[in-house]
Short mmCIF file of C-alpha atoms in Angstrom, two decimals:
data_model
loop_
_atom_site.label_atom_id
_atom_site.label_comp_id
_atom_site.label_asym_id
_atom_site.label_seq_id
_atom_site.Cartn_x
_atom_site.Cartn_y
_atom_site.Cartn_z
CA MET L 1 117.20 105.60 109.64
CA SER L 2 117.88 107.84 106.69
CA THR L 3 118.74 111.52 106.46
CA ARG L 4 117.19 112.17 103.06
CA THR L 5 115.00 115.27 102.87
CA PRO L 6 112.74 116.48 100.07
CA THR L 7 114.87 119.63 99.87
CA ALA L 8 117.45 117.64 97.95
CA ARG L 9 115.63 118.10 94.65
CA LYS L 10 116.77 120.66 92.05
CA GLU L 11 116.52 123.78 94.20
CA GLY L 12 118.51 126.93 94.68
CA PRO L 13 119.96 127.67 98.13
CA ARG L 14 117.21 130.21 98.95
CA SER L 15 114.28 128.07 97.79
CA LYS L 16 111.50 127.64 100.34
CA ARG L 17 110.14 124.53 98.62
CA GLY L 18 111.76 122.14 101.09
CA VAL L 19 110.51 123.90 104.23
CA ILE L 20 107.00 124.20 102.77
CA LEU L 21 107.02 120.45 102.09
CA GLU L 22 108.35 119.68 105.58
CA ALA L 23 105.65 121.82 107.22
CA SER L 24 102.92 120.32 105.01
CA ILE L 25 103.97 116.73 105.76
CA GLU L 26 103.79 117.53 109.48
CA ARG L 27 100.37 119.16 109.23
CA PHE L 28 98.76 116.78 106.70
CA GLY L 29 100.17 113.79 108.61
CA HIS L 30 99.18 114.88 112.12
CA ASP L 31 96.09 117.09 111.65
CA GLY L 32 94.89 115.62 108.36
CA PHE L 33 94.79 117.12 104.86
CA GLU L 34 91.15 118.19 105.15
CA PHE L 35 91.79 120.00 108.44
CA THR L 36 94.88 121.91 107.32
CA LYS L 37 94.21 125.43 106.06
CA TRP L 38 96.51 125.94 103.10
CA ALA L 39 97.12 129.64 103.83
CA SER L 40 98.26 128.76 107.37
CA ILE L 41 101.29 126.94 105.93
CA ALA L 42 102.61 130.30 104.72
CA ASP L 43 102.41 131.74 108.26
CA GLN L 44 104.07 128.67 109.72
CA VAL L 45 106.97 128.83 107.28
CA GLY L 46 107.21 132.61 107.55
CA ILE L 47 106.55 133.56 103.94
CA GLY L 48 103.81 135.51 102.20
CA GLN L 49 100.86 134.04 100.31
CA THR L 50 102.38 135.03 96.96
CA ALA L 51 105.59 133.15 97.71
CA LEU L 52 103.58 130.09 98.84
CA TYR L 53 101.61 130.07 95.58
CA HIS L 54 104.84 130.42 93.62
CA TYR L 55 105.88 126.95 94.81
CA PHE L 56 102.49 125.23 95.00
CA GLU L 57 99.38 126.58 93.38
CA SER L 58 97.05 124.74 95.79
CA LYS L 59 96.92 122.45 98.80
CA ALA L 60 96.17 119.56 96.41
CA HIS L 61 99.24 120.43 94.33
CA CYS L 62 101.39 120.23 97.46
CA LEU L 63 99.74 116.94 98.50
CA LEU L 64 100.30 115.37 95.07
CA THR L 65 103.94 116.52 95.21
CA ILE L 66 104.40 114.91 98.66
CA MET L 67 102.87 111.72 97.23
CA SER L 68 105.10 111.54 94.17
CA LEU L 69 108.23 112.38 96.22
CA GLU L 70 107.36 109.58 98.66
CA LEU L 71 106.78 107.14 95.77
CA GLU L 72 110.10 108.17 94.24
CA ARG L 73 111.90 107.67 97.56
CA SER L 74 110.24 104.28 98.01
CA LEU L 75 111.17 103.11 94.49
CA GLU L 76 114.80 104.23 94.86
CA GLN L 77 115.07 102.60 98.28
CA PHE L 78 113.62 99.34 96.90
CA LYS L 79 116.14 99.30 94.06
CA ALA L 80 119.09 100.16 96.31
CA ALA L 81 118.13 97.42 98.80
CA THR L 82 117.49 94.63 96.30
CA SER L 83 119.69 95.14 93.24
CA ALA L 84 122.81 93.46 94.61
CA VAL L 85 121.06 90.54 96.35
CA GLU L 86 121.39 87.24 94.46
CA ASP L 87 119.25 84.89 96.55
CA ASP L 88 115.48 85.17 95.92
CA VAL L 89 114.36 84.79 99.53
CA ALA L 90 117.06 87.18 100.75
CA ARG L 91 115.98 89.70 98.07
CA LEU L 92 112.37 89.59 99.29
CA GLU L 93 113.56 90.00 102.87
CA ALA L 94 115.75 92.96 101.84
CA ALA L 95 112.80 94.61 100.06
CA ILE L 96 110.61 94.29 103.16
CA GLU L 97 113.35 95.52 105.50
CA SER L 98 113.89 98.56 103.28
CA ALA L 99 110.14 99.27 103.21
CA TYR L 100 110.20 99.74 106.99
CA GLY L 101 113.60 101.43 107.26
CA LEU L 102 112.00 104.88 107.36
CA THR L 103 112.52 108.03 109.37
CA GLU L 104 109.48 109.39 111.24
CA ARG L 105 108.99 112.00 108.53
CA GLU L 106 109.10 109.34 105.81
CA ALA L 107 106.59 107.20 107.74
CA LEU L 108 104.33 110.24 107.91
CA SER L 109 104.71 110.75 104.14
CA ALA L 110 103.88 107.08 103.61
CA ARG L 111 100.70 107.50 105.65
CA ILE L 112 99.71 110.60 103.68
CA LEU L 113 100.34 108.71 100.44
CA LEU L 114 98.25 105.69 101.47
CA SER L 115 95.37 107.87 102.70
CA HIS L 116 95.10 109.73 99.40
CA MET L 117 95.76 107.05 96.78
CA ASP L 118 92.22 107.60 95.45
CA LEU L 119 93.27 111.10 94.32
CA LEU L 120 95.39 109.45 91.64
CA THR L 121 92.40 107.90 89.84
CA THR L 122 90.78 111.13 88.59
CA ALA L 123 92.35 113.69 86.23
CA ARG L 124 93.05 117.12 87.74
CA VAL L 125 91.73 120.29 86.11
CA SER L 126 94.87 122.26 86.99
CA GLU L 127 97.86 121.56 84.77
CA ARG L 128 100.49 121.60 87.52
CA GLU L 129 98.40 119.26 89.67
CA GLU L 130 97.89 116.94 86.71
CA VAL L 131 101.66 116.79 86.06
CA GLU L 132 102.27 115.61 89.65
CA ARG L 133 99.37 113.13 89.45
CA GLN L 134 100.78 111.62 86.25
CA ARG L 135 104.21 111.45 87.83
CA ALA L 136 102.76 109.65 90.86
CA ARG L 137 100.82 107.18 88.70
CA THR L 138 103.94 106.33 86.69
CA LEU L 139 105.82 105.70 89.94
CA VAL L 140 103.02 103.49 91.33
CA ARG L 141 103.24 101.36 88.17
CA ALA L 142 107.04 101.24 88.40
CA ILE L 143 106.87 100.03 92.01
CA GLU L 144 104.26 97.39 91.12
CA ASP L 145 106.48 96.27 88.24
CA GLU L 146 109.47 95.93 90.58
CA TRP L 147 107.48 93.75 92.98
CA THR L 148 106.09 91.66 90.13
CA ALA L 149 109.62 91.13 88.77
CA LEU L 150 110.96 90.17 92.19
CA VAL L 151 108.15 87.61 92.62
CA GLN L 152 108.48 86.31 89.06
CA GLN L 153 112.21 85.77 89.50
CA GLY L 154 111.59 83.76 92.69
CA MET L 155 108.91 81.71 90.95
CA ASP L 156 111.16 81.06 87.95
CA SER L 157 113.98 79.80 90.15
CA GLY L 158 111.59 77.63 92.18
CA ALA L 159 112.23 79.55 95.43
CA PHE L 160 108.57 80.71 95.48
CA ALA L 161 105.51 78.61 94.62
CA PRO L 162 104.21 79.20 91.06
CA ARG L 163 101.21 81.57 90.93
CA ASP L 164 100.15 84.78 89.16
CA ALA L 165 103.25 86.93 89.80
CA ARG L 166 101.47 90.28 89.41
CA GLN L 167 98.60 89.32 91.71
CA THR L 168 101.08 87.98 94.26
CA GLY L 169 103.30 91.07 94.05
CA GLN L 170 100.26 93.31 94.46
CA ALA L 171 99.19 91.34 97.55
CA LEU L 172 102.67 91.64 99.12
CA LEU L 173 102.75 95.36 98.46
CA ALA L 174 99.21 95.89 99.82
CA LEU L 175 100.07 93.98 102.98
CA ILE L 176 103.32 95.88 103.52
CA ILE L 177 101.88 99.38 103.05
CA SER L 178 98.70 98.66 105.07
CA VAL L 179 100.79 99.30 108.18
CA TRP L 180 100.98 103.04 107.49
CA ARG L 181 97.27 103.34 108.18
CA TRP L 182 97.73 102.60 111.91
CA TYR L 183 101.46 102.88 112.65
CA ARG L 184 102.41 105.67 115.06
CA PRO L 185 105.98 106.28 116.32
CA GLY L 186 106.19 105.18 119.95
CA GLY L 187 103.10 102.96 119.60
CA ARG L 188 102.62 99.33 120.63
CA GLN L 189 104.76 97.98 117.78
CA SER L 190 108.12 99.29 116.61
CA LEU L 191 109.05 99.33 112.93
CA ALA L 192 111.55 96.55 113.70
CA ASP L 193 108.76 94.34 115.18
CA ILE L 194 106.48 95.10 112.23
CA SER L 195 109.26 94.36 109.74
CA ARG L 196 109.92 90.97 111.38
CA PHE L 197 106.22 90.00 111.37
CA MET L 198 105.71 91.14 107.77
CA SER L 199 108.82 89.35 106.59
CA GLY L 200 107.40 86.07 107.89
CA ALA L 201 103.93 86.83 106.49
CA CYS L 202 105.31 87.66 103.03
CA LEU L 203 107.50 84.55 102.93
CA ARG L 204 104.44 82.44 103.73
CA LEU L 205 102.46 84.29 101.04
CA VAL L 206 104.97 83.32 98.34
CA GLY L 207 105.47 79.84 99.81
CA PRO L 208 103.68 76.57 99.10
CA ASP L 209 100.07 75.97 100.20
CA PRO L 210 99.96 74.28 103.62
CA ARG L 211 97.84 71.31 102.48
CA MET A 1 74.72 88.73 95.41
CA SER A 2 72.61 90.46 98.01
CA THR A 3 69.58 92.70 97.69
CA ARG A 4 70.15 94.74 100.84
CA THR A 5 69.84 98.50 100.40
CA PRO A 6 70.63 101.28 102.84
CA THR A 7 66.96 102.33 102.69
CA ALA A 8 66.14 99.45 105.01
CA ARG A 9 67.09 101.45 108.10
CA LYS A 10 64.45 103.06 110.34
CA GLU A 11 62.76 105.24 107.73
CA GLY A 12 59.25 106.27 106.86
CA PRO A 13 57.85 105.35 103.43
CA ARG A 14 58.37 108.87 102.07
CA SER A 15 61.93 109.32 103.39
CA LYS A 16 64.46 110.39 100.76
CA ARG A 17 67.42 109.20 102.86
CA GLY A 18 67.82 105.98 100.88
CA VAL A 19 67.84 107.62 97.45
CA ILE A 20 70.26 110.32 98.63
CA LEU A 21 72.61 107.60 99.89
CA GLU A 22 72.28 105.64 96.63
CA ALA A 23 73.05 108.72 94.54
CA SER A 24 75.97 109.70 96.79
CA ILE A 25 77.52 106.22 96.65
CA GLU A 26 77.35 106.37 92.85
CA ARG A 27 78.91 109.83 92.64
CA PHE A 28 81.53 109.46 95.41
CA GLY A 29 82.47 106.03 94.07
CA HIS A 30 82.73 106.93 90.39
CA ASP A 31 83.64 110.65 90.34
CA GLY A 32 85.32 110.82 93.74
CA PHE A 33 84.23 112.54 96.96
CA GLU A 34 86.32 115.66 96.30
CA PHE A 35 84.87 116.10 92.81
CA THR A 36 81.22 115.71 93.79
CA LYS A 37 79.40 118.98 94.48
CA TRP A 38 77.14 118.33 97.45
CA ALA A 39 74.34 120.60 96.20
CA SER A 40 74.25 118.66 92.89
CA ILE A 41 73.02 115.57 94.77
CA ALA A 42 69.78 117.43 95.53
CA ASP A 43 69.22 118.08 91.80
CA GLN A 44 70.00 114.49 90.92
CA VAL A 45 67.54 113.11 93.48
CA GLY A 46 64.94 115.77 92.63
CA ILE A 47 64.65 117.44 96.03
CA GLY A 48 65.38 120.94 97.28
CA GLN A 49 68.48 122.04 99.21
CA THR A 50 66.50 122.32 102.44
CA ALA A 51 65.29 118.73 102.18
CA LEU A 52 68.84 117.56 101.43
CA TYR A 53 70.19 119.31 104.53
CA HIS A 54 67.39 117.78 106.60
CA TYR A 55 68.90 114.33 106.01
CA PHE A 56 72.61 115.19 105.89
CA GLU A 57 74.03 118.45 107.11
CA SER A 58 77.12 118.22 104.89
CA LYS A 59 78.84 116.12 102.24
CA ALA A 60 81.15 114.80 105.00
CA HIS A 61 78.14 113.78 107.09
CA CYS A 62 76.79 111.79 104.17
CA LEU A 63 80.23 110.22 103.55
CA LEU A 64 80.62 109.19 107.20
CA THR A 65 77.11 107.67 107.08
CA ILE A 66 77.98 105.66 103.96
CA MET A 67 81.11 104.47 105.77
CA SER A 68 79.34 103.36 108.94
CA LEU A 69 76.55 101.66 106.96
CA GLU A 70 79.15 99.76 104.95
CA LEU A 71 80.99 98.73 108.13
CA GLU A 72 77.71 97.60 109.67
CA ARG A 73 76.85 95.56 106.57
CA SER A 74 80.31 94.02 106.54
CA LEU A 75 80.15 93.08 110.25
CA GLU A 76 76.69 91.52 109.92
CA GLN A 77 77.71 89.61 106.81
CA PHE A 78 80.84 88.31 108.57
CA LYS A 79 78.79 87.08 111.53
CA ALA A 80 76.12 85.48 109.36
CA ALA A 81 78.74 83.68 107.26
CA THR A 82 80.89 82.38 110.10
CA SER A 83 78.70 81.80 113.18
CA ALA A 84 77.49 78.32 112.25
CA VAL A 85 80.80 77.00 110.87
CA GLU A 86 82.56 74.60 113.25
CA ASP A 87 85.84 73.90 111.43
CA ASP A 88 88.49 76.63 111.81
CA VAL A 89 89.80 76.50 108.25
CA ALA A 90 86.26 76.39 106.82
CA ARG A 91 85.32 79.38 109.02
CA LEU A 92 88.22 81.43 107.64
CA GLU A 93 87.23 80.43 104.11
CA ALA A 94 83.61 81.40 104.79
CA ALA A 95 84.69 84.81 106.14
CA ILE A 96 86.74 85.50 103.01
CA GLU A 97 84.01 84.31 100.67
CA SER A 98 81.50 86.57 102.42
CA ALA A 99 83.91 89.53 102.17
CA TYR A 100 83.76 89.27 98.37
CA GLY A 101 80.10 88.31 98.04
CA LEU A 102 79.11 91.92 97.32
CA THR A 103 76.80 93.64 94.90
CA GLU A 104 78.34 96.33 92.67
CA ARG A 105 76.88 99.00 94.94
CA GLU A 106 78.37 97.36 98.02
CA ALA A 107 81.77 97.07 96.30
CA LEU A 108 81.54 100.79 95.54
CA SER A 109 80.72 101.51 99.21
CA ALA A 110 83.68 99.36 100.24
CA ARG A 111 85.95 101.42 97.98
CA ILE A 112 84.60 104.69 99.40
CA LEU A 113 85.17 103.35 102.91
CA LEU A 114 88.75 102.27 102.25
CA SER A 115 89.62 105.56 100.53
CA HIS A 116 88.44 107.64 103.49
CA MET A 117 89.51 105.61 106.52
CA ASP A 118 91.80 108.50 107.55
CA LEU A 119 88.68 110.63 108.20
CA LEU A 120 87.98 108.43 111.21
CA THR A 121 91.15 109.47 113.05
CA THR A 122 90.25 113.13 113.69
CA ALA A 123 87.27 114.40 115.72
CA ARG A 124 84.62 116.30 113.76
CA VAL A 125 83.49 119.76 114.80
CA SER A 126 79.88 119.07 113.81
CA GLU A 127 77.92 116.97 116.29
CA ARG A 128 76.04 114.87 113.71
CA GLU A 129 79.26 114.15 111.82
CA GLU A 130 80.98 113.19 115.07
CA VAL A 131 78.16 110.76 115.94
CA GLU A 132 78.65 108.93 112.62
CA ARG A 133 82.44 108.97 113.03
CA GLN A 134 82.17 107.41 116.50
CA ARG A 135 79.73 104.81 115.16
CA ALA A 136 82.18 103.96 112.36
CA ARG A 137 85.12 103.68 114.77
CA THR A 138 83.19 101.35 117.04
CA LEU A 139 82.33 99.16 114.05
CA VAL A 140 85.97 99.09 112.85
CA ARG A 141 87.00 97.84 116.30
CA ALA A 142 84.18 95.26 116.32
CA ILE A 143 85.28 93.92 112.93
CA GLU A 144 88.93 93.76 114.05
CA ASP A 145 87.79 91.93 117.20
CA GLU A 146 85.85 89.38 115.11
CA TRP A 147 88.92 88.68 112.95
CA THR A 148 91.16 88.42 116.01
CA ALA A 149 88.74 85.97 117.64
CA LEU A 150 88.53 83.86 114.47
CA VAL A 151 92.33 83.69 114.27
CA GLN A 152 92.72 83.04 118.02
CA GLN A 153 90.24 80.15 117.86
CA GLY A 154 92.18 78.58 115.00
CA MET A 155 95.46 79.02 116.87
CA ASP A 156 93.99 77.54 120.05
CA SER A 157 92.76 74.45 118.21
CA GLY A 158 96.10 74.04 116.42
CA ALA A 159 94.56 74.58 112.96
CA PHE A 160 96.62 77.79 112.53
CA ALA A 161 100.26 78.33 113.53
CA PRO A 162 100.66 80.14 116.88
CA ARG A 163 101.41 83.86 116.47
CA ASP A 164 100.08 87.23 117.68
CA ALA A 165 96.36 86.77 116.89
CA ARG A 166 95.54 90.48 116.67
CA GLN A 167 98.47 91.26 114.40
CA THR A 168 97.59 88.26 112.21
CA GLY A 169 93.89 89.19 112.08
CA GLN A 170 94.79 92.77 111.17
CA ALA A 171 97.05 91.51 108.36
CA LEU A 172 94.30 89.24 106.96
CA LEU A 173 91.80 92.09 107.04
CA ALA A 174 94.24 94.55 105.42
CA LEU A 175 94.99 92.09 102.65
CA ILE A 176 91.31 91.34 102.00
CA ILE A 177 90.14 94.95 101.85
CA SER A 178 93.13 96.15 99.80
CA VAL A 179 91.31 94.81 96.74
CA TRP A 180 88.72 97.60 96.86
CA ARG A 181 91.38 100.10 95.90
CA TRP A 182 91.73 98.70 92.38
CA TYR A 183 88.74 96.40 91.81
CA ARG A 184 86.36 97.51 89.06
CA PRO A 185 83.32 95.47 87.94
CA GLY A 186 84.04 93.96 84.53
CA GLY A 187 87.81 94.34 85.02
CA ARG A 188 90.58 91.78 84.53
CA GLN A 189 89.65 89.82 87.67
CA SER A 190 86.17 88.80 88.81
CA LEU A 191 85.25 88.80 92.50
CA ALA A 192 85.16 84.98 92.32
CA ASP A 193 88.79 84.91 91.03
CA ILE A 194 89.88 87.39 93.69
CA SER A 195 88.11 85.42 96.42
CA ARG A 196 89.87 82.22 95.36
CA PHE A 197 93.31 83.86 95.31
CA MET A 198 92.77 85.59 98.65
CA SER A 199 91.47 82.42 100.26
CA GLY A 200 94.76 80.69 99.40
CA ALA A 201 96.83 83.69 100.48
CA CYS A 202 95.06 83.96 103.85
CA LEU A 203 95.38 80.23 104.54
CA ARG A 204 99.13 80.50 103.90
CA LEU A 205 99.28 83.57 106.16
CA VAL A 206 97.84 81.63 109.13
CA GLY A 207 99.78 78.49 108.21
CA PRO A 208 103.21 77.29 109.31
CA ASP A 209 106.41 78.97 108.11
CA PRO A 210 107.75 77.27 104.98
CA ARG A 211 111.22 76.57 106.41
#
């Protein structure tokens, strides 16, 4: 479990950005984005409307920021977990383990991200929203590139069966993140159980065909 | 390629329900749900606002209807493709092939469905919306049950490696539908290519561990 918080990013000591993000992750994650009234976040955090709009010009702007922060966290965690691992199979296992080594808040962010990926396909009219969307898209590509490289390296060394590395990496990533759609803390499966199952599934995916 | 249309369902010859659904699938699929003005659908179809609201009381009501129709289509297609197949491996292959045997309009519906699955988690205030949401949830469970049963049967016969059948079925389904997030007709990969890759991936997923 990690202690990272979104407050860590380029903010003065009196900035409310972090607490607004925390409150929004809670509300978007539990009640749903559509059902959260943007103005109610100001009340919850104890600031005025003007202050709220200073940090985020709209609910969508805040959502896109949560998404790009979660992508950034995920990319950094992937790199930290895999960069020093020499063995190809162990590197894949480390990547999967890191993907599920999340705090409850991070798991909630991951769910919000997965549920709103379609927002990234269409350009935003607002400039600040569009900046966050572009940032998120760049991070999605970077994460896909990391997975492709990991798979390609394993294929080159002969540890994984030779196939289209990008398609295979995309399939691994899709399988791993699909969990955030249904995962709930305290539910039937723990993140440790899920990580173990997915590790096996992903190793079979990159392995030889059974017959 | 199929010729099914959503108009087929319990409608009089002068009902506009089918054309409204067709237009909405186009717009939600290409422009995005958020970016489609609900009133503009009436103009596009050539009916008044009152007539539009007669069929669907809100944009969300129409979206939830598209989602449950797509789930219904997918369940029926799964059953039709698999019911007569005796061999466990061939049945899995038939299920995957049927999952990608979609018209462009059905692929668009599948994308809309995948992008808005989170809508199904929270109760709707409106009664008609809630009816469609419940219908969609029941269909999601029915589809998951079908996949679990298919996997369980293969595990029982020894064709697939013994594991948690529900977890395995859920993983297969997640992998298969993940494609609708990025698939575009005329893109780098055809549905036939995707189907072939996924067929291999799913067979490895239910197969033995490589070492």
